[in-house]
XYZ file of C-alpha atoms in Angstrom:
721
model
C 0.000 0.000 0.000
C 1.092 3.540 -0.759
C -0.211 6.631 1.009
C 0.491 10.277 0.217
C -0.946 13.332 1.935
C -0.482 17.073 1.787
C -1.673 19.937 3.979
C -1.398 23.597 2.960
C -2.135 26.881 4.681
C -2.299 29.918 2.379
C -2.360 33.587 3.277
C -3.982 36.126 0.925
C -2.683 39.534 1.903
C -5.157 42.002 0.369
C -8.201 40.265 1.826
C -6.128 39.378 4.932
C -7.348 35.788 5.215
C -5.836 32.349 5.795
C -7.335 29.393 3.907
C -6.516 25.647 4.126
C -6.068 22.967 1.490
C -5.442 19.239 1.896
C -5.255 16.046 -0.120
C -4.983 12.310 0.551
C -4.182 9.513 -1.903
C -4.187 5.772 -1.150
C -3.281 3.017 -3.615
C -2.666 -0.726 -3.462
C -2.441 -3.765 -5.739
C -3.041 -7.492 -5.292
C -2.261 -10.644 -7.242
C -5.396 -12.806 -7.132
C -6.754 -15.933 -8.722
C -8.535 -13.840 -11.346
C -5.524 -11.664 -12.140
C -3.836 -8.507 -10.894
C -6.097 -5.899 -9.265
C -5.182 -2.346 -8.311
C -7.099 0.496 -6.734
C -6.352 4.166 -6.292
C -8.513 6.549 -4.270
C -7.926 10.222 -3.602
C -9.708 13.133 -2.034
C -8.715 16.803 -2.169
C -10.093 19.882 -0.464
C -9.154 23.457 -1.280
C -10.246 26.846 -0.052
C -9.046 30.157 -1.456
C -9.951 33.772 -0.803
C -9.480 36.879 -2.877
C -9.987 40.586 -2.946
C -9.839 42.745 -6.047
C -9.779 46.549 -6.075
C -10.571 48.334 -9.334
C -10.616 51.944 -10.532
C -12.544 52.322 -13.798
C -12.923 55.085 -16.373
C -15.669 54.612 -18.949
C -17.248 55.432 -21.322
C -15.454 57.973 -23.543
C -17.268 60.146 -26.077
C -15.777 62.426 -28.713
C -17.713 65.700 -28.826
C -19.574 66.324 -32.086
C -19.414 70.017 -33.115
C -22.550 69.589 -35.261
C -24.550 68.630 -32.147
C -25.855 71.712 -30.311
C -25.214 70.317 -26.821
C -21.695 69.152 -27.697
C -20.964 72.477 -29.387
C -21.959 74.267 -26.178
C -19.607 72.059 -24.127
C -16.765 72.700 -26.583
C -17.337 76.434 -26.294
C -17.362 76.305 -22.480
C -14.010 74.485 -22.586
C -12.533 76.932 -25.097
C -11.994 74.082 -27.573
C -14.294 75.006 -30.436
C -12.757 73.612 -33.613
C -10.538 71.137 -31.728
C -11.067 67.390 -31.427
C -12.050 66.697 -27.830
C -12.877 63.421 -26.104
C -14.295 63.354 -22.565
C -14.968 60.510 -20.137
C -18.609 60.192 -19.118
C -18.032 57.983 -16.129
C -15.645 56.763 -13.467
C -15.892 54.580 -10.402
C -14.368 52.092 -8.019
C -15.117 48.505 -7.085
C -14.021 46.490 -4.040
C -14.718 42.758 -4.408
C -14.357 40.099 -1.690
C -14.692 36.424 -2.574
C -14.098 32.799 -1.637
C -13.763 29.537 -3.540
C -14.175 26.021 -2.185
C -13.475 22.849 -4.146
C -13.918 19.233 -3.021
C -12.680 16.532 -5.377
C -12.845 12.746 -5.104
C -11.410 10.174 -7.482
C -11.576 6.381 -7.398
C -9.908 4.201 -10.054
C -10.047 0.394 -10.250
C -7.752 -1.555 -12.563
C -7.983 -5.268 -13.398
C -5.443 -7.191 -15.466
C -6.790 -10.749 -15.874
C -3.946 -11.651 -18.253
C -0.873 -10.178 -19.919
C -2.998 -9.299 -22.961
C -6.057 -7.719 -21.329
C -6.418 -4.757 -19.008
C -9.573 -2.946 -17.829
C -9.796 0.345 -15.930
C -12.848 2.003 -14.379
C -12.744 5.465 -12.847
C -15.179 7.850 -11.178
C -14.200 11.470 -10.584
C -16.392 14.041 -8.862
C -15.840 17.746 -8.327
C -17.973 19.897 -6.038
C -17.236 23.599 -6.460
C -18.637 26.606 -4.612
C -17.876 30.221 -5.452
C -19.167 33.442 -3.970
C -18.307 37.102 -3.960
C -19.790 40.304 -2.632
C -18.733 43.832 -3.425
C -19.188 47.555 -3.130
C -19.063 49.807 -6.157
C -19.403 53.566 -6.348
C -19.466 55.487 -9.609
C -20.285 58.811 -11.246
C -21.813 58.259 -14.644
C -23.605 60.404 -17.218
C -23.674 57.663 -19.877
C -24.630 58.985 -23.308
C -25.955 62.248 -21.836
C -23.716 65.312 -21.881
C -21.343 65.741 -18.948
C -21.105 69.340 -17.704
C -17.656 70.936 -17.169
C -17.320 73.183 -14.133
C -17.117 76.810 -15.355
C -13.625 78.209 -14.920
C -12.066 74.880 -13.873
C -8.698 73.908 -15.322
C -8.713 71.100 -17.905
C -5.760 69.328 -19.529
C -5.659 67.136 -22.627
C -3.383 64.743 -24.455
C -1.967 65.795 -27.831
C -4.824 64.005 -29.619
C -7.491 65.896 -27.651
C -8.260 63.121 -25.167
C -9.159 64.334 -21.653
C -6.474 64.055 -18.965
C -7.829 66.055 -16.013
C -10.666 68.400 -15.079
C -13.792 68.954 -12.997
C -17.441 68.312 -13.848
C -20.616 69.309 -12.009
C -24.054 67.830 -11.298
C -23.015 64.286 -12.189
C -25.372 61.355 -11.432
C -23.857 58.851 -8.988
C -24.622 55.217 -8.316
C -23.792 53.140 -5.280
C -24.189 49.345 -5.512
C -23.780 46.487 -3.070
C -24.007 43.096 -4.723
C -23.387 39.385 -4.296
C -23.066 36.342 -6.511
C -23.007 32.644 -5.683
C -22.341 29.607 -7.827
C -22.509 25.907 -6.997
C -21.295 23.400 -9.589
C -21.010 19.629 -9.437
C -19.366 17.496 -12.110
C -19.261 13.696 -12.108
C -17.145 11.838 -14.661
C -17.556 8.081 -15.209
C -15.083 6.374 -17.525
C -14.173 2.870 -18.697
C -11.077 1.774 -20.604
C -10.232 -1.578 -22.165
C -6.832 -2.455 -23.613
C -6.459 -5.793 -25.410
C -3.575 -7.370 -27.313
C -5.020 -10.381 -29.188
C -1.617 -10.881 -30.865
C 1.780 -9.350 -30.189
C 1.555 -6.807 -33.018
C -2.050 -5.680 -32.521
C -3.419 -3.466 -29.729
C -7.110 -2.643 -29.460
C -8.286 0.096 -27.116
C -11.881 0.980 -26.246
C -13.091 3.887 -24.117
C -16.458 4.965 -22.802
C -17.185 8.105 -20.815
C -20.198 9.831 -19.326
C -19.985 13.281 -17.737
C -22.854 14.857 -15.813
C -22.597 18.500 -14.749
C -24.962 20.848 -12.904
C -24.597 24.515 -12.004
C -26.741 26.978 -10.057
C -26.069 30.736 -10.124
C -27.542 33.632 -8.160
C -26.920 37.351 -8.701
C -28.236 39.953 -6.261
C -27.705 43.741 -6.647
C -28.892 46.624 -4.466
C -28.432 50.141 -5.835
C -28.657 53.728 -4.627
C -28.822 56.742 -6.937
C -28.233 60.433 -6.440
C -26.387 63.440 -7.869
C -22.892 64.658 -6.940
C -22.069 68.354 -6.923
C -18.578 67.894 -8.403
C -16.439 65.219 -10.003
C -12.690 65.774 -10.389
C -10.690 63.295 -12.480
C -7.038 63.013 -13.394
C -6.324 59.993 -15.592
C -2.870 61.056 -16.761
C -0.998 58.881 -14.242
C -0.740 55.151 -13.636
C -3.464 55.324 -10.934
C -6.440 57.571 -11.787
C -7.425 60.269 -9.316
C -11.165 60.315 -8.529
C -12.695 62.884 -6.198
C -16.479 63.122 -5.929
C -17.964 65.930 -3.873
C -21.429 66.282 -2.367
C -22.657 69.052 -0.086
C -24.528 66.524 2.056
C -21.606 64.059 2.092
C -21.202 60.604 0.553
C -21.851 58.931 3.929
C -25.197 60.719 4.308
C -28.348 58.864 3.139
C -29.781 62.241 2.111
C -27.328 62.280 -0.819
C -29.372 59.539 -2.472
C -32.806 60.046 -3.960
C -33.828 56.549 -5.106
C -33.072 52.871 -4.603
C -33.645 49.690 -6.578
C -32.980 45.964 -6.467
C -32.060 43.459 -9.200
C -31.960 39.686 -8.865
C -31.346 36.856 -11.295
C -31.286 33.063 -10.970
C -30.185 30.485 -13.506
C -29.502 26.765 -13.591
C -27.673 24.640 -16.151
C -27.554 20.899 -16.671
C -25.100 19.393 -19.148
C -23.958 15.938 -20.175
C -21.289 14.474 -22.424
C -21.405 10.896 -23.718
C -18.296 9.668 -25.514
C -17.275 6.337 -26.998
C -14.193 5.457 -29.026
C -12.502 2.405 -30.496
C -8.851 2.404 -31.614
C -6.621 -0.242 -33.122
C -2.870 -0.126 -33.748
C -0.883 -2.688 -35.707
C 2.927 -2.666 -35.422
C 5.188 -4.006 -38.160
C 8.339 -5.967 -37.341
C 10.443 -4.559 -40.158
C 10.433 -2.064 -43.000
C 9.849 1.656 -43.318
C 6.299 1.426 -41.952
C 6.402 1.164 -38.158
C 2.693 0.967 -37.400
C -0.795 1.908 -38.543
C -3.357 3.294 -36.153
C -7.059 3.833 -36.905
C -10.178 4.473 -34.916
C -13.660 5.880 -34.484
C -15.069 8.310 -31.930
C -18.637 9.326 -31.106
C -19.547 12.218 -28.822
C -22.926 13.606 -27.770
C -22.777 16.849 -25.774
C -25.836 18.721 -24.621
C -26.678 21.598 -22.325
C -29.922 23.096 -21.025
C -30.102 26.398 -19.142
C -33.071 28.023 -17.477
C -32.822 31.689 -16.518
C -35.231 34.042 -14.769
C -33.697 37.109 -16.385
C -32.941 40.122 -14.241
C -35.965 41.222 -12.195
C -36.133 44.940 -11.453
C -37.769 46.172 -8.258
C -37.989 49.902 -7.614
C -38.026 50.713 -3.904
C -40.320 53.325 -2.364
C -37.575 54.888 -0.255
C -34.015 54.589 0.987
C -33.755 51.596 3.371
C -32.264 52.116 6.807
C -30.012 49.034 6.565
C -26.969 51.028 5.437
C -23.389 50.959 6.709
C -20.321 53.155 6.372
C -17.645 51.655 4.117
C -14.070 52.505 5.082
C -12.036 52.952 1.897
C -8.834 53.891 3.710
C -6.962 50.764 2.571
C -8.469 50.708 -0.936
C -5.783 49.996 -3.552
C -3.405 49.309 -0.638
C -3.824 52.970 0.317
C -2.270 54.173 -2.954
C -5.413 55.709 -4.478
C -6.390 59.391 -4.309
C -10.140 59.065 -3.666
C -13.149 60.806 -2.188
C -13.113 59.230 1.280
C -15.652 56.843 2.788
C -19.127 56.051 1.469
C -22.376 54.674 2.828
C -23.793 51.522 1.241
C -26.332 48.749 1.738
C -25.245 46.291 4.408
C -22.825 43.680 3.061
C -23.840 41.143 5.684
C -27.438 41.271 4.430
C -26.659 41.057 0.698
C -24.660 37.843 1.279
C -27.867 36.081 2.330
C -30.412 36.091 -0.491
C -33.483 35.302 1.586
C -32.476 37.854 4.205
C -32.141 40.449 1.428
C -35.636 39.713 0.097
C -37.115 39.901 3.614
C -35.324 43.166 4.382
C -36.556 44.809 1.191
C -40.109 43.443 1.533
C -39.947 41.280 -1.612
C -42.254 38.281 -1.322
C -40.343 35.643 -3.287
C -37.616 34.886 -5.807
C -38.332 35.541 -9.505
C -40.008 32.675 -11.347
C -38.495 30.674 -14.172
C -40.370 31.069 -17.464
C -40.445 29.144 -20.709
C -38.766 31.994 -22.556
C -35.798 31.820 -20.189
C -34.764 28.433 -21.569
C -31.964 27.765 -24.044
C -30.581 24.438 -25.219
C -27.590 23.263 -27.223
C -26.769 19.785 -28.498
C -23.749 18.745 -30.526
C -23.051 15.285 -31.943
C -19.759 14.427 -33.603
C -18.792 11.323 -35.555
C -15.044 10.976 -36.136
C -12.926 8.512 -38.039
C -9.153 8.675 -38.391
C -6.161 6.762 -39.717
C -2.460 7.409 -39.093
C 0.650 5.735 -40.472
C 3.915 5.871 -38.492
C 7.147 5.425 -40.416
C 10.908 5.405 -39.870
C 13.708 5.612 -42.433
C 16.883 6.820 -40.748
C 17.520 9.639 -40.184
C 13.808 10.499 -40.634
C 10.752 9.325 -38.699
C 7.235 10.656 -38.344
C 3.606 10.045 -39.167
C 0.973 11.043 -41.688
C -2.764 10.837 -41.164
C -6.208 12.180 -41.750
C -9.207 12.798 -39.510
C -12.772 13.142 -40.831
C -15.340 14.722 -38.509
C -19.082 15.038 -39.042
C -20.765 17.577 -36.745
C -24.515 17.844 -36.095
C -25.550 20.918 -34.111
C -28.952 22.014 -32.780
C -29.502 25.148 -30.680
C -32.687 26.801 -29.468
C -33.725 29.711 -27.295
C -35.892 32.833 -27.185
C -35.766 36.515 -27.971
C -37.594 38.203 -25.097
C -38.462 41.731 -23.969
C -39.591 42.718 -20.488
C -41.260 46.079 -19.824
C -41.398 48.095 -16.611
C -44.834 48.454 -14.963
C -46.089 49.979 -11.716
C -47.198 47.749 -8.860
C -50.146 48.456 -6.534
C -47.967 50.817 -4.456
C -46.815 52.789 -7.483
C -43.310 51.281 -7.498
C -41.578 50.213 -10.703
C -41.228 46.456 -11.189
C -40.491 44.125 -14.079
C -43.678 43.424 -15.986
C -44.795 40.734 -18.429
C -42.398 39.280 -20.970
C -43.092 38.926 -24.676
C -40.972 36.462 -26.594
C -40.336 34.634 -29.850
C -38.688 31.210 -30.157
C -35.453 30.712 -32.118
C -34.142 27.353 -33.384
C -31.147 26.769 -35.652
C -29.513 23.566 -36.910
C -26.163 23.100 -38.630
C -24.417 20.090 -40.159
C -20.901 20.111 -41.585
C -18.059 17.735 -42.369
C -14.381 18.537 -41.799
C -11.442 16.732 -43.399
C -8.270 17.315 -41.382
C -4.961 15.917 -42.697
C -1.707 16.076 -40.722
C 2.000 15.372 -41.248
C 4.747 15.220 -38.598
C 8.437 14.702 -39.440
C 11.586 14.433 -37.336
C 15.084 14.473 -38.817
C 18.027 13.325 -36.676
C 20.765 15.614 -38.016
C 23.312 14.403 -35.422
C 23.184 12.519 -32.145
C 22.234 15.716 -30.287
C 20.626 17.844 -33.008
C 17.205 17.222 -34.514
C 14.721 19.064 -36.701
C 10.938 18.743 -36.435
C 8.360 19.791 -39.005
C 4.554 19.653 -38.769
C 1.718 20.575 -41.101
C -1.937 20.157 -40.214
C -5.477 21.411 -40.655
C -7.519 21.965 -37.497
C -10.944 23.224 -36.513
C -12.145 24.914 -33.340
C -15.886 24.921 -32.794
C -17.759 27.785 -31.120
C -18.575 27.224 -27.465
C -22.167 26.611 -26.418
C -22.200 30.061 -24.838
C -21.146 31.657 -28.136
C -23.884 29.732 -29.959
C -26.673 30.480 -27.473
C -29.381 32.203 -29.555
C -31.260 33.715 -26.608
C -31.329 37.478 -26.167
C -33.056 39.159 -23.230
C -33.822 42.882 -23.341
C -35.147 44.380 -20.103
C -36.465 47.913 -19.928
C -34.414 50.127 -17.584
C -36.084 51.464 -14.480
C -35.921 55.112 -13.421
C -32.745 54.462 -11.418
C -31.017 53.082 -14.547
C -31.890 55.864 -16.982
C -28.434 57.493 -16.782
C -26.616 54.266 -17.634
C -25.662 52.773 -20.978
C -28.249 50.121 -21.817
C -26.578 46.842 -22.717
C -27.446 43.227 -23.336
C -25.582 40.246 -24.709
C -26.247 36.974 -26.459
C -24.678 34.405 -28.735
C -24.842 33.804 -32.466
C -26.357 30.455 -33.539
C -25.015 30.907 -37.078
C -21.338 30.913 -36.079
C -19.095 28.672 -38.132
C -16.161 26.730 -36.712
C -12.760 28.358 -37.007
C -10.489 26.563 -39.476
C -6.719 26.831 -39.453
C -3.875 25.722 -41.700
C -0.814 25.247 -39.498
C 2.910 24.996 -40.230
C 5.501 24.459 -37.482
C 9.262 23.880 -37.552
C 11.543 23.304 -34.553
C 15.312 22.879 -34.254
C 16.422 21.186 -31.008
C 20.027 21.041 -29.781
C 20.776 18.919 -26.694
C 24.274 20.195 -25.951
C 24.692 18.418 -22.597
C 23.034 15.864 -20.357
C 21.041 18.628 -18.641
C 21.002 21.370 -21.267
C 19.102 22.176 -24.448
C 18.515 25.062 -26.829
C 15.521 25.135 -29.161
C 14.232 27.473 -31.835
C 10.743 27.151 -33.289
C 8.802 28.991 -35.982
C 5.054 28.767 -36.590
C 2.416 30.025 -38.978
C -1.378 29.753 -38.774
C -3.874 30.892 -41.390
C -7.276 31.052 -39.687
C -10.611 31.259 -41.471
C -13.918 32.204 -39.813
C -12.104 33.653 -36.810
C -14.610 34.332 -33.995
C -14.527 37.793 -32.452
C -16.644 39.842 -30.089
C -18.767 42.519 -31.779
C -21.036 45.286 -30.491
C -24.042 46.462 -32.494
C -26.546 49.208 -31.730
C -30.257 48.447 -31.656
C -33.290 50.633 -30.949
C -35.796 48.668 -28.867
C -39.423 49.703 -28.302
C -41.322 48.046 -25.443
C -45.046 47.283 -25.124
C -45.593 50.477 -23.144
C -44.257 52.547 -26.057
C -40.935 53.496 -24.443
C -37.869 53.218 -26.702
C -34.167 52.962 -25.844
C -30.905 52.364 -27.663
C -29.121 49.188 -26.592
C -25.547 48.110 -27.157
C -25.798 44.412 -28.006
C -22.662 42.344 -27.496
C -22.418 39.143 -29.514
C -19.991 37.246 -31.756
C -19.343 36.945 -35.451
C -16.949 35.314 -37.898
C -14.447 37.658 -39.518
C -12.962 36.730 -42.863
C -9.446 35.698 -41.849
C -6.894 35.867 -39.090
C -3.183 35.168 -39.246
C -0.711 34.137 -36.573
C 3.014 33.826 -37.186
C 6.067 34.003 -35.008
C 8.924 32.194 -33.366
C 10.027 30.915 -29.959
C 13.482 30.534 -28.425
C 13.987 28.339 -25.354
C 17.016 27.509 -23.230
C 17.432 25.301 -20.189
C 20.494 24.013 -18.365
C 21.769 22.846 -15.030
C 25.249 24.180 -14.328
C 26.475 20.830 -13.025
C 30.023 21.636 -14.155
C 30.346 24.134 -11.272
C 31.902 23.079 -7.955
C 29.542 22.150 -5.137
C 27.234 23.425 -3.839
C 26.802 25.609 -6.953
C 26.394 22.569 -9.234
C 22.729 22.540 -8.255
C 22.072 25.853 -10.007
C 20.065 25.913 -13.211
C 18.125 28.202 -15.497
C 15.177 28.115 -17.867
C 14.403 30.949 -20.257
C 12.146 31.401 -23.243
C 11.076 34.209 -25.523
C 8.115 34.195 -27.908
C 7.288 36.603 -30.688
C 3.728 36.429 -32.063
C 2.487 38.545 -34.942
C -1.287 38.148 -35.222
C -3.937 40.179 -36.969
C -7.634 40.033 -37.783
C -10.154 42.672 -38.860
C -11.862 44.222 -35.863
C -15.585 43.552 -36.367
C -17.099 46.927 -35.545
C -14.488 49.469 -34.537
C -14.537 53.195 -34.901
C -11.764 55.630 -34.135
C -8.066 54.996 -34.544
C -8.046 51.180 -34.400
C -9.305 49.213 -37.416
C -7.166 46.057 -37.226
C -6.296 44.256 -34.026
C -4.266 41.257 -32.867
C -6.149 38.090 -32.060
C -7.700 38.094 -28.615
C -5.429 37.207 -25.663
C -2.243 36.989 -27.795
C 0.685 39.226 -26.804
C 3.295 40.077 -29.409
C 6.156 39.596 -26.945
C 6.393 37.112 -24.070
C 9.309 35.962 -21.981
C 9.863 33.802 -18.915
C 13.022 33.512 -16.831
C 13.307 30.831 -14.139
C 16.175 30.405 -11.730
C 16.491 26.875 -10.363
C 18.369 25.175 -7.561
C 18.300 21.380 -7.050
C 20.736 19.844 -4.600
C 20.189 17.012 -2.194
C 16.776 17.501 -0.660
C 16.593 21.234 -1.463
C 14.616 22.524 -4.436
C 13.991 26.202 -5.256
C 12.427 28.170 -8.115
C 12.207 31.889 -8.819
C 10.173 32.728 -11.945
C 9.497 36.050 -13.632
C 6.899 36.085 -16.420
C 6.272 39.101 -18.654
C 3.997 39.767 -21.589
C 3.334 42.785 -23.773
C -0.080 44.314 -24.394
C -2.869 42.084 -25.699
C -6.498 42.373 -26.776
C -8.961 41.404 -24.046
C -11.980 41.822 -26.309
C -12.284 43.162 -29.824
C -15.226 45.421 -28.977
C -16.036 47.226 -25.741
C -19.251 48.946 -24.686
C -19.459 52.697 -24.545
C -16.474 53.740 -26.652
C -17.544 53.394 -30.243
C -16.867 49.665 -29.968
C -13.122 50.143 -29.588
C -11.155 47.044 -28.584
C -10.042 46.710 -24.977
C -6.299 46.131 -24.505
C -4.481 44.874 -21.424
C -1.290 46.821 -20.767
C 2.087 45.018 -20.516
C 2.804 43.465 -17.133
C 5.152 41.080 -15.376
C 4.834 38.952 -12.266
C 7.321 37.304 -9.914
C 6.586 33.944 -8.272
C 8.878 31.801 -6.134
C 8.937 28.477 -4.300
C 11.291 26.489 -2.101
C 10.958 22.953 -0.737
C 13.058 20.644 1.390
C 12.880 16.877 1.822
C 13.392 16.499 5.563
C 13.307 12.703 5.105
C 12.512 10.547 2.060
C 8.925 10.438 3.344
C 8.438 14.007 4.597
C 8.866 17.388 2.849
C 7.926 20.996 3.486
C 7.451 23.733 0.879
C 6.932 27.480 0.838
C 5.717 29.334 -2.239
C 4.664 32.859 -3.094
C 2.548 34.216 -5.949
C 2.453 37.781 -7.274
C 5.355 38.825 -5.061
C 5.770 42.003 -7.109
C 2.198 43.131 -6.277
C 1.592 43.588 -9.983
C -1.106 45.998 -11.055
C -3.037 45.185 -14.183
C -4.452 47.891 -16.393
C -6.599 48.026 -19.511
C -7.354 50.767 -22.020
C -9.694 51.478 -24.915
C -7.833 51.231 -28.199
C -5.205 53.863 -27.388
C -3.172 54.599 -24.238
C -4.837 57.947 -23.594
C -8.180 56.231 -22.877
C -7.625 54.115 -19.737
C -10.320 51.689 -18.668
C -9.448 49.693 -15.524
C -6.563 49.564 -13.067
C -6.696 46.493 -10.811
C -4.809 45.171 -7.790
C -5.096 41.611 -6.477
C -3.820 39.550 -3.572
C -0.328 38.314 -3.025
C -0.410 34.717 -1.814
C 2.003 32.902 0.490
C 1.501 29.143 1.031
C 3.152 26.688 3.422
C 2.775 22.990 2.554
C 3.684 19.763 4.304
C 3.859 16.492 2.327
C 4.107 12.951 3.651
C 4.252 9.641 1.793
C 4.985 6.022 2.598
């Protein structure tokens, strides 16, 4: 019998919490009259905590001199005839959260003979996530923002706002919570049979069942601030909001509302495959492998949609929020605020009772969406070897059947018996779309042994990447804004059931030099030509509700652009300096650098950006790792850096400009020591540099978010026998 166990205590410094993790694994094997039997069982438990502080600036609007209101603002600023872009909103968010994961895994293996082996495994994951937060923001949305007469304003060379003061700005003050509970159970069977020495047959069956429940709960206060001063020219924006009555005074706020939303998803995945490989004893052909695979994935989600409840007054269950340590004390802000009680918002039923709401929103037929995808795959691959070359060539043929359904629905605002605004009846239309397509995907992999320690690899292949179920979801819910939401940008989002799979033609070449027993140097080049690349797009839609009210909505969805291209190279080096005298012979190093040139048409941009890199791909990336391995001591120090990258190709409120993440680097480190062969201790740290992350809209002079997160320090003990 073998037993291994770990126990970890982690400290998260921004939220100032300790959280435990632990795992236990037991395995054993027996020789019996019916063959060899083995069992492995494990259980793991993990808790983490986090806090995230954010300063946001959005949206930006360029003043239009042909618009009378904008022309008046330009004149008041002394910028008539000059391009001028102003922010129409800013705010902060302070999020506290926890995650808990419990995993169990049991695997049973039976080998009745040398030619037959069967494995059965059950894995289950139980995951809980929750967060609650405060947010405070000043926001005029698409309405004009009013400069303070006589106040000083500064601008970037392109006319983008840098600093200045505005007056009579609407403010919002939200306290919210979200919970999620997900369970996933994975059942799998594997059979491996060798009827003759040269033939191996493998069969697999798998069934995955997954369920998720989500709850979102938002309480909001609204009022008007006398002044708003912003300075976004530095790395951390300055935000000062002034009110004659004070931001900790309930009298500052004139209205309150509540939003809640529930949804549940149930998904399953059934998979079966059969593979056979025949090995040849001699000749250029080493083996032939062929097989079939069937998969049936489906998902069903029910969603109440967001229910709006206008409140008749400002509740008394408010608390003062101390923002003294916000952004680790490095932010120039407006002081403390008053907000709805965080302890109440964490408990959904308590929130409903406090606000006098009778029950949770009901699920409706129109809140349902479903996706089902069946794939039928056949493949064949030939492996060959003719010194100094070896490799394989093959083809995969995939038939995909896809069915998605959902509803387009609109919900109007009505008045209840007390004259308060609430979500009214929903009108809806069903949507159903089916697609069928076949993909033929050839591949070739070659390796050339140039010398004993130098080899060249080459690969060519066609691949597809299907849209996710979320991207294909045809449902779109449009809810009329209540009075407290009139000053906000009206947004909604949905998928696109007509999305095509992305197709790519790929070429890769790698040169590998193993110059010592512990050292290597590699250089790789790659090229991808992508068709039907999927990007985020924002469109504008005028929506009229049953009560005759009309609003403009920014609708976020997805579409296929014509083409995307990715090309670049990677250099990697690793070595232990074992030629040094002790104890320095335990030193080592890993380093890599990647250059990626990617580009695709941005789907709906305006302003200075019309072509963007592919989402989440930085042009430059490097990692440097210092290593020490000697005796029972092991240590790592790793610094990872990446240049700017596109978070999304279209962002709300800025003429659909892409959102970029600024360059950033992060330092992590770990050290462990084997006290005995059976017992070890380890200490590791994450985000030791306290890295701030920042995003911007298309160009540097339009910042979006600046974010700080926890640093984490973990102490782990491991035992095995």
